């Protein structure tokens, strides 16, 4: 029963039903938050023993004898550099292990572009125009950073296997004002798409018009598979080296959704030349990140096998939530022609599309009934979704029962907004 | 026996003796580091129980029920804001509790001045000239930040009770390019001087030519007394409010030399208007600092009384080192007219002055004999001590026995360099 083919009277009848259902939700007085990709308490409980992984004076020494309770080792303790090298797919010499937030590392890299430039290039603050490419829908906090610095953001459509590379090449290879691109290459935020080998190789083979163009490769969900067989992503740094472009990518990652959100460890990777330059800038900013927390993570997880085994426990908690979310959508909206959604195999989000012009209204209806969603439009630069269709659904945080309720409400809101639109057009 | 009054022959005889003593040190093959103000292992052992102050899921909740293992509370958990408000001498609404490094908070504030400006003022990167006043000798890492951003640094002499305020007023009140001043107001780095009430009040009463002038008030040693009766410092924010200048100061502090160096908690204080503005900028940079570490600190120290009691344990370890250092200087150099030094009542340093032109040579001699000191000149902007006299001595880190040895060597090097100079002038 595709609504786009229904007559006005049937639509009106259906709208009455939906209004009644929505009214019931209003009476239920819900207070649910699905706005951010936060791990649930059950997931956080998985790493309780991390809290006490360093508990005595003797525990505080690194493998090279450095006391983590004191100053020093700005770019991270040796064992953390080893671990995060494997985590990011680079060598220990190509890693800086930082504090608790990869977002701050990205922010700093953009900020240094503005104030200091990269490897001798002109600081962006001295230029008339600076542009970033923004594959969209994408991560609102990436776009927030570039917006905050007054950098012009250009929407690049996301295709099935990554950003529209024809457009990326057109911009990067010909416009010297284009200084960067935001990428979430695996289980992208919000669509859960993974860049194909061809896309990664086309990134590596870029011939930027700007010598200081960088790929901001935020591999936030690099190990966040929902199923045993996860998506595969090529190593961007290896490919860039092979293409003779070793300085192109800045890689980012963290354990925020591995151990504790906001109390994990973040790291960045890049060519040795980039790393050496960033360490020179970083020297003025900090004496070191929290090395005790780095040590806790190494002691607790031991190595990447330990982390990968741990991620299976997260998947066991997350998978049923994702599947239930998708089932509810199918149950309520399947075949109606008023919505579409993606089935991700990892990451933290389900990307959902309403009829054009209905996303904002849907989110508003849900909010008024007590369910907070990421604001419609947030997944586009400047918060402006040109078609007003995209909604980012974050199923991780609520308990399953609440999630089911919230999804039922969301589906009702989607239908409510769609019927409003269809009936408005019919008049 | 003042060397400045000795004849050439006596100086030559003495130089032979000193050269022999220096030779003995060379043979001793020392490897000591007195270059930075690092706490000793014995001091770090004082807070071992902090490591396990948060050890279970239930421990991770704040007083308002927020789970510190998850995202949120960008400006700090409520109990940490309360603690650091008292720590900094402001109200909880005037505090941002950050990560592990106050240096990073200062860096960010300067960086935001460059890229975003303060409260609507023009970003400094858009101006032709930006200047900072640098009371000197001062903290090398402050000067490093401003140098890194290409900000012009102006030396302001340190008098007995703080910076030369006539000069400060002259610059700040008349030159709109002067955007900031670096201050360590209590037990200043390296001189251990505390700003008098009059100096603090003159700071508060400044009438800056630049609307975006800020006092960078790094109260790094605010509670680091060596003796029961510590120096007293007026509250800069209170005085500024009283003078009608609430937005003038940015306050900084941390527990780096209270709990763990590099794994403590840092905070900044400012007027509510400044804090609201900084939070707007910070929103793009981070989701939150490590709240679990904030919680560890609150649980372990409980309140400022707890911190103050703890600081007495630090003092008991540091005091003998400071006193022995001063006694060794007196013993080796007293009355010779070739050196002077300050007796601080807190902080981490002893400021030492050689004859003009001898500091660099003294540090070089010590280094060649295996004792690393802070590079001569480091306490001045651009690393240039105009008279080449100042050496910053950091007695905290080495065990007492090694410290005694290092100080003996340093005294020999001071005398070596002084005799070289006096004999050179005599020729």
Tab-separated table of C-alpha atoms in Angstrom, chain B residues 96-412:
chain	number	residue	atom	x	y	z
B	96	UNK	CA	35.869	25.362	33.518
B	97	UNK	CA	37.461	22.119	34.672
B	98	UNK	CA	39.571	20.670	31.887
B	99	UNK	CA	41.976	17.868	31.161
B	100	UNK	CA	45.396	17.205	32.568
B	101	UNK	CA	47.264	20.368	31.589
B	102	UNK	CA	46.716	24.023	32.453
B	103	UNK	CA	49.332	24.785	29.793
B	104	UNK	CA	46.884	23.518	27.161
B	105	UNK	CA	44.149	25.770	28.531
B	106	UNK	CA	46.491	28.765	28.273
B	107	UNK	CA	47.548	27.703	24.794
B	108	UNK	CA	43.915	27.422	23.741
B	109	UNK	CA	43.081	30.868	25.104
B	110	UNK	CA	45.956	32.435	23.140
B	111	UNK	CA	45.011	30.386	20.084
B	112	UNK	CA	41.383	31.561	20.329
B	113	UNK	CA	42.636	35.123	20.597
B	114	UNK	CA	44.402	34.538	17.286
B	115	UNK	CA	41.567	32.754	15.470
B	116	UNK	CA	38.317	33.951	17.051
B	117	UNK	CA	39.062	36.987	19.237
B	118	UNK	CA	37.424	37.526	22.620
B	119	UNK	CA	33.796	38.533	23.053
B	120	UNK	CA	33.443	39.880	19.541
B	121	UNK	CA	36.829	41.589	19.173
B	122	UNK	CA	38.929	41.213	16.019
B	123	UNK	CA	40.941	37.970	15.870
B	124	UNK	CA	44.586	38.815	16.438
B	125	UNK	CA	45.599	36.999	13.249
B	126	UNK	CA	43.877	39.840	11.365
B	127	UNK	CA	46.011	42.512	13.057
B	128	UNK	CA	49.417	43.743	11.976
B	129	UNK	CA	50.967	43.639	15.429
B	130	UNK	CA	50.084	41.794	18.602
B	131	UNK	CA	52.156	42.156	21.748
B	132	UNK	CA	52.327	40.408	25.098
B	133	UNK	CA	54.066	41.723	28.185
B	134	UNK	CA	56.449	39.207	29.732
B	135	UNK	CA	57.534	39.865	33.310
B	136	UNK	CA	61.038	38.420	33.356
B	137	UNK	CA	62.609	36.265	34.497
B	138	UNK	CA	59.490	34.204	33.920
B	139	UNK	CA	58.210	30.819	32.777
B	140	UNK	CA	59.778	29.605	29.540
B	141	UNK	CA	56.688	27.711	28.422
B	142	UNK	CA	54.536	30.844	28.642
B	143	UNK	CA	56.962	32.664	26.403
B	144	UNK	CA	57.066	29.626	24.122
B	145	UNK	CA	53.309	29.852	23.493
B	146	UNK	CA	53.366	33.503	22.473
B	147	UNK	CA	56.548	33.048	20.443
B	148	UNK	CA	54.969	30.102	18.620
B	149	UNK	CA	52.086	32.345	17.487
B	150	UNK	CA	54.446	35.101	16.346
B	151	UNK	CA	53.295	37.449	19.101
B	152	UNK	CA	55.833	40.155	19.937
B	153	UNK	CA	57.086	39.788	23.496
B	154	UNK	CA	58.123	42.736	25.640
B	155	UNK	CA	60.288	42.201	28.723
B	156	UNK	CA	58.938	43.788	31.894
B	157	UNK	CA	61.397	43.656	34.794
B	158	UNK	CA	60.347	41.801	37.936
B	159	UNK	CA	60.718	44.004	41.006
B	160	UNK	CA	60.580	42.788	44.610
B	161	UNK	CA	56.796	42.528	44.795
B	162	UNK	CA	55.830	41.747	41.212
B	163	UNK	CA	56.259	43.180	37.711
B	164	UNK	CA	57.248	46.827	37.246
B	165	UNK	CA	53.691	48.166	37.309
B	166	UNK	CA	54.651	51.614	36.026
B	167	UNK	CA	55.832	49.947	32.857
B	168	UNK	CA	52.819	47.602	32.750
B	169	UNK	CA	50.408	50.533	33.040
B	170	UNK	CA	52.330	52.518	30.457
B	171	UNK	CA	52.040	49.733	27.896
B	172	UNK	CA	48.597	48.325	28.676
B	173	UNK	CA	46.811	51.650	29.034
B	174	UNK	CA	48.290	53.247	25.918
B	175	UNK	CA	49.158	50.590	23.352
B	176	UNK	CA	46.144	48.792	21.821
B	177	UNK	CA	48.467	46.164	20.316
B	178	UNK	CA	49.191	44.877	23.836
B	179	UNK	CA	46.731	42.000	24.234
B	180	UNK	CA	48.032	40.134	27.232
B	181	UNK	CA	50.515	39.681	30.044
B	182	UNK	CA	51.901	36.451	31.468
B	183	UNK	CA	51.805	36.303	35.280
B	184	UNK	CA	52.784	33.699	37.849
B	185	UNK	CA	51.526	35.724	40.784
B	186	UNK	CA	52.494	33.494	43.705
B	187	UNK	CA	55.944	31.983	44.169
B	188	UNK	CA	56.714	33.170	40.668
B	189	UNK	CA	58.634	30.977	38.271
B	190	UNK	CA	61.603	31.177	38.702
B	191	UNK	CA	62.043	33.792	41.430
B	192	UNK	CA	59.525	32.597	44.003
B	193	UNK	CA	58.156	36.125	44.423
B	194	UNK	CA	54.543	36.813	45.359
B	195	UNK	CA	52.712	39.828	43.997
B	196	UNK	CA	51.902	42.366	46.714
B	197	UNK	CA	48.358	43.599	47.361
B	198	UNK	CA	49.289	46.867	45.690
B	199	UNK	CA	50.494	45.105	42.557
B	200	UNK	CA	47.309	42.994	42.339
B	201	UNK	CA	45.179	46.116	42.805
B	202	UNK	CA	47.093	47.985	40.124
B	203	UNK	CA	46.493	45.030	37.788
B	204	UNK	CA	42.779	45.137	38.561
B	205	UNK	CA	42.658	48.886	37.951
B	206	UNK	CA	44.268	48.787	34.515
B	207	UNK	CA	42.433	50.717	31.816
B	208	UNK	CA	43.566	48.785	28.753
B	209	UNK	CA	43.752	50.520	25.409
B	210	UNK	CA	42.709	47.164	23.897
B	211	UNK	CA	39.219	45.905	24.772
B	212	UNK	CA	40.532	42.351	24.352
B	213	UNK	CA	43.506	42.701	26.708
B	214	UNK	CA	43.665	39.841	29.191
B	215	UNK	CA	45.788	39.061	32.234
B	216	UNK	CA	46.982	35.441	31.972
B	217	UNK	CA	47.111	34.711	35.699
B	218	UNK	CA	48.814	31.336	36.018
B	219	UNK	CA	48.550	30.628	39.711
B	220	UNK	CA	50.607	27.452	39.300
B	221	UNK	CA	51.982	27.587	42.838
B	222	UNK	CA	48.967	29.038	44.620
B	223	UNK	CA	49.005	26.396	47.362
B	224	UNK	CA	52.628	25.292	47.115
B	225	UNK	CA	53.973	26.704	50.368
B	226	UNK	CA	57.222	25.380	51.803
B	227	UNK	CA	56.454	26.705	55.295
B	228	UNK	CA	53.382	26.675	57.494
B	229	UNK	CA	53.063	30.382	57.030
B	230	UNK	CA	52.816	30.879	53.289
B	231	UNK	CA	52.699	34.042	51.220
B	232	UNK	CA	49.274	35.627	50.763
B	233	UNK	CA	47.903	36.637	47.377
B	234	UNK	CA	44.798	38.743	46.789
B	235	UNK	CA	42.036	37.319	44.575
B	236	UNK	CA	42.567	38.906	41.168
B	237	UNK	CA	38.999	38.253	40.021
B	238	UNK	CA	37.516	39.840	43.144
B	239	UNK	CA	39.755	42.874	42.758
B	240	UNK	CA	38.940	43.151	39.058
B	241	UNK	CA	35.220	42.994	39.779
B	242	UNK	CA	35.588	45.685	42.412
B	243	UNK	CA	37.484	47.862	39.939
B	244	UNK	CA	34.749	47.360	37.329
B	245	UNK	CA	37.021	45.164	35.162
B	246	UNK	CA	35.552	41.669	35.613
B	247	UNK	CA	36.629	40.450	32.168
B	248	UNK	CA	40.332	41.275	32.586
B	249	UNK	CA	41.753	38.076	34.073
B	250	UNK	CA	41.995	34.478	32.905
B	251	UNK	CA	43.011	32.332	35.894
B	252	UNK	CA	44.738	28.977	35.562
B	253	UNK	CA	45.697	26.239	37.954
B	254	UNK	CA	46.124	22.490	38.159
B	255	UNK	CA	46.900	19.585	40.421
B	256	UNK	CA	50.001	18.663	38.411
B	257	UNK	CA	52.165	19.304	41.462
B	258	UNK	CA	49.474	18.214	43.902
B	259	UNK	CA	48.591	14.738	42.611
B	260	UNK	CA	50.407	13.511	39.493
B	261	UNK	CA	52.416	15.658	37.077
B	262	UNK	CA	50.752	15.168	33.720
B	263	UNK	CA	47.901	13.066	35.093
B	264	UNK	CA	46.238	15.640	37.307
B	265	UNK	CA	43.319	17.954	36.619
B	266	UNK	CA	43.591	21.501	35.277
B	267	UNK	CA	41.060	24.294	35.503
B	268	UNK	CA	40.569	27.864	34.428
B	269	UNK	CA	38.587	30.660	36.008
B	270	UNK	CA	37.186	33.908	34.596
B	271	UNK	CA	34.123	36.148	34.712
B	272	UNK	CA	30.847	34.474	33.808
B	273	UNK	CA	30.824	36.448	30.561
B	274	UNK	CA	34.288	35.185	29.615
B	275	UNK	CA	33.409	31.625	30.649
B	276	UNK	CA	30.205	31.634	28.600
B	277	UNK	CA	32.172	32.818	25.562
B	278	UNK	CA	34.949	30.262	26.009
B	279	UNK	CA	32.403	27.484	26.418
B	280	UNK	CA	30.927	28.460	23.061
B	281	UNK	CA	34.345	28.047	21.433
B	282	UNK	CA	35.200	24.918	23.398
B	283	UNK	CA	31.987	23.254	22.233
B	284	UNK	CA	33.610	22.653	18.847
B	285	UNK	CA	36.810	21.317	20.360
B	286	UNK	CA	35.717	18.632	22.773
B	287	UNK	CA	32.732	16.797	24.162
B	288	UNK	CA	34.263	16.747	27.611
B	289	UNK	CA	37.522	16.308	29.457
B	290	UNK	CA	38.218	13.037	31.269
B	291	UNK	CA	35.507	13.168	33.928
B	292	UNK	CA	36.593	9.951	35.626
B	293	UNK	CA	39.906	11.572	36.488
B	294	UNK	CA	38.057	14.620	37.792
B	295	UNK	CA	36.008	12.300	39.969
B	296	UNK	CA	39.122	10.483	41.224
B	297	UNK	CA	40.506	13.801	42.411
B	298	UNK	CA	37.319	14.894	44.143
B	299	UNK	CA	36.867	11.534	45.843
B	300	UNK	CA	40.480	11.422	46.973
B	301	UNK	CA	40.975	15.001	48.196
B	302	UNK	CA	37.312	15.663	49.093
B	303	UNK	CA	37.767	19.434	49.458
B	304	UNK	CA	40.311	22.231	49.707
B	305	UNK	CA	41.100	21.337	53.309
B	306	UNK	CA	42.048	17.904	52.037
B	307	UNK	CA	44.262	19.440	49.384
B	308	UNK	CA	45.870	21.852	51.829
B	309	UNK	CA	46.642	19.039	54.263
B	310	UNK	CA	48.142	17.088	51.392
B	311	UNK	CA	50.350	20.027	50.389
B	312	UNK	CA	51.977	19.920	53.819
B	313	UNK	CA	53.252	16.453	52.979
B	314	UNK	CA	54.779	17.811	49.778
B	315	UNK	CA	56.342	20.667	51.763
B	316	UNK	CA	57.901	18.215	54.211
B	317	UNK	CA	59.680	16.544	51.297
B	318	UNK	CA	60.597	19.715	49.407
B	319	UNK	CA	61.687	21.956	52.296
B	320	UNK	CA	64.885	20.047	53.140
B	321	UNK	CA	65.857	20.072	49.458
B	322	UNK	CA	65.375	23.806	49.147
B	323	UNK	CA	67.211	24.447	52.403
B	324	UNK	CA	70.105	22.198	51.491
B	325	UNK	CA	70.367	23.883	48.101
B	326	UNK	CA	70.521	27.302	49.712
B	327	UNK	CA	73.004	26.128	52.344
B	328	UNK	CA	75.288	24.697	49.673
B	329	UNK	CA	75.226	27.981	47.792
B	330	UNK	CA	76.027	29.884	50.953
B	331	UNK	CA	78.789	27.473	51.823
B	332	UNK	CA	80.450	27.562	48.412
B	333	UNK	CA	79.666	31.032	47.158
B	334	UNK	CA	78.711	33.159	50.142
B	335	UNK	CA	80.571	36.457	50.344
B	336	UNK	CA	82.504	35.922	47.117
B	337	UNK	CA	80.579	38.603	45.225
B	338	UNK	CA	80.154	36.447	42.159
B	339	UNK	CA	76.587	35.230	42.618
B	340	UNK	CA	73.279	36.057	44.270
B	341	UNK	CA	70.116	34.082	44.864
B	342	UNK	CA	66.637	34.333	46.291
B	343	UNK	CA	65.193	32.476	49.314
B	344	UNK	CA	61.691	31.481	48.208
B	345	UNK	CA	58.986	30.452	50.669
B	346	UNK	CA	57.178	28.240	48.148
B	347	UNK	CA	56.980	27.136	44.547
B	348	UNK	CA	59.426	24.927	42.695
B	349	UNK	CA	62.472	27.015	41.906
B	350	UNK	CA	65.420	28.944	43.217
B	351	UNK	CA	66.433	31.810	40.998
B	352	UNK	CA	70.161	32.249	40.824
B	353	UNK	CA	72.189	35.068	39.288
B	354	UNK	CA	75.804	34.803	38.181
B	355	UNK	CA	78.066	37.690	37.258
B	356	UNK	CA	76.867	39.315	34.025
B	357	UNK	CA	77.802	37.198	31.038
B	358	UNK	CA	78.402	34.020	33.022
B	359	UNK	CA	75.083	32.132	33.107
B	360	UNK	CA	75.382	30.470	29.726
B	361	UNK	CA	78.963	29.387	30.397
B	362	UNK	CA	78.048	28.056	33.836
B	363	UNK	CA	75.221	25.916	32.448
B	364	UNK	CA	77.513	24.661	29.700
B	365	UNK	CA	80.185	23.632	32.216
B	366	UNK	CA	77.593	21.825	34.322
B	367	UNK	CA	76.187	20.051	31.305
B	368	UNK	CA	79.623	18.882	30.231
B	369	UNK	CA	80.056	17.422	33.706
B	370	UNK	CA	76.761	15.563	33.478
B	371	UNK	CA	74.261	17.874	35.217
B	372	UNK	CA	71.400	19.146	33.059
B	373	UNK	CA	70.045	22.541	34.077
B	374	UNK	CA	67.330	24.644	32.429
B	375	UNK	CA	69.158	26.353	29.537
B	376	UNK	CA	70.488	29.782	30.507
B	377	UNK	CA	68.255	32.479	29.086
B	378	UNK	CA	65.152	30.252	29.148
B	379	UNK	CA	63.503	32.497	31.707
B	380	UNK	CA	63.477	35.395	29.220
B	381	UNK	CA	61.446	35.856	26.018
B	382	UNK	CA	63.175	34.366	22.976
B	383	UNK	CA	65.592	32.639	25.386
B	384	UNK	CA	67.638	35.827	25.562
B	385	UNK	CA	68.686	36.963	29.000
B	386	UNK	CA	70.011	40.465	28.256
B	387	UNK	CA	72.661	40.242	30.982
B	388	UNK	CA	73.219	36.484	30.760
B	389	UNK	CA	72.975	36.125	34.527
B	390	UNK	CA	69.891	34.084	35.378
B	391	UNK	CA	69.873	30.350	36.112
B	392	UNK	CA	66.728	28.554	37.242
B	393	UNK	CA	67.454	25.851	39.790
B	394	UNK	CA	64.873	23.105	40.262
B	395	UNK	CA	65.676	21.215	43.485
B	396	UNK	CA	62.545	19.064	43.623
B	397	UNK	CA	63.344	16.037	41.526
B	398	UNK	CA	66.710	14.539	42.558
B	399	UNK	CA	67.128	12.641	45.843
B	400	UNK	CA	68.844	14.779	48.520
B	401	UNK	CA	72.208	13.120	48.109
B	402	UNK	CA	72.315	13.633	44.351
B	403	UNK	CA	71.014	17.140	44.761
B	404	UNK	CA	73.885	17.985	47.104
B	405	UNK	CA	76.360	16.646	44.553
B	406	UNK	CA	74.720	18.545	41.702
B	407	UNK	CA	74.710	21.760	43.721
B	408	UNK	CA	78.367	21.367	44.608
B	409	UNK	CA	79.137	20.956	40.939
B	410	UNK	CA	76.979	23.930	40.030
B	411	UNK	CA	78.785	26.107	42.580
B	412	UNK	CA	82.129	25.025	41.171
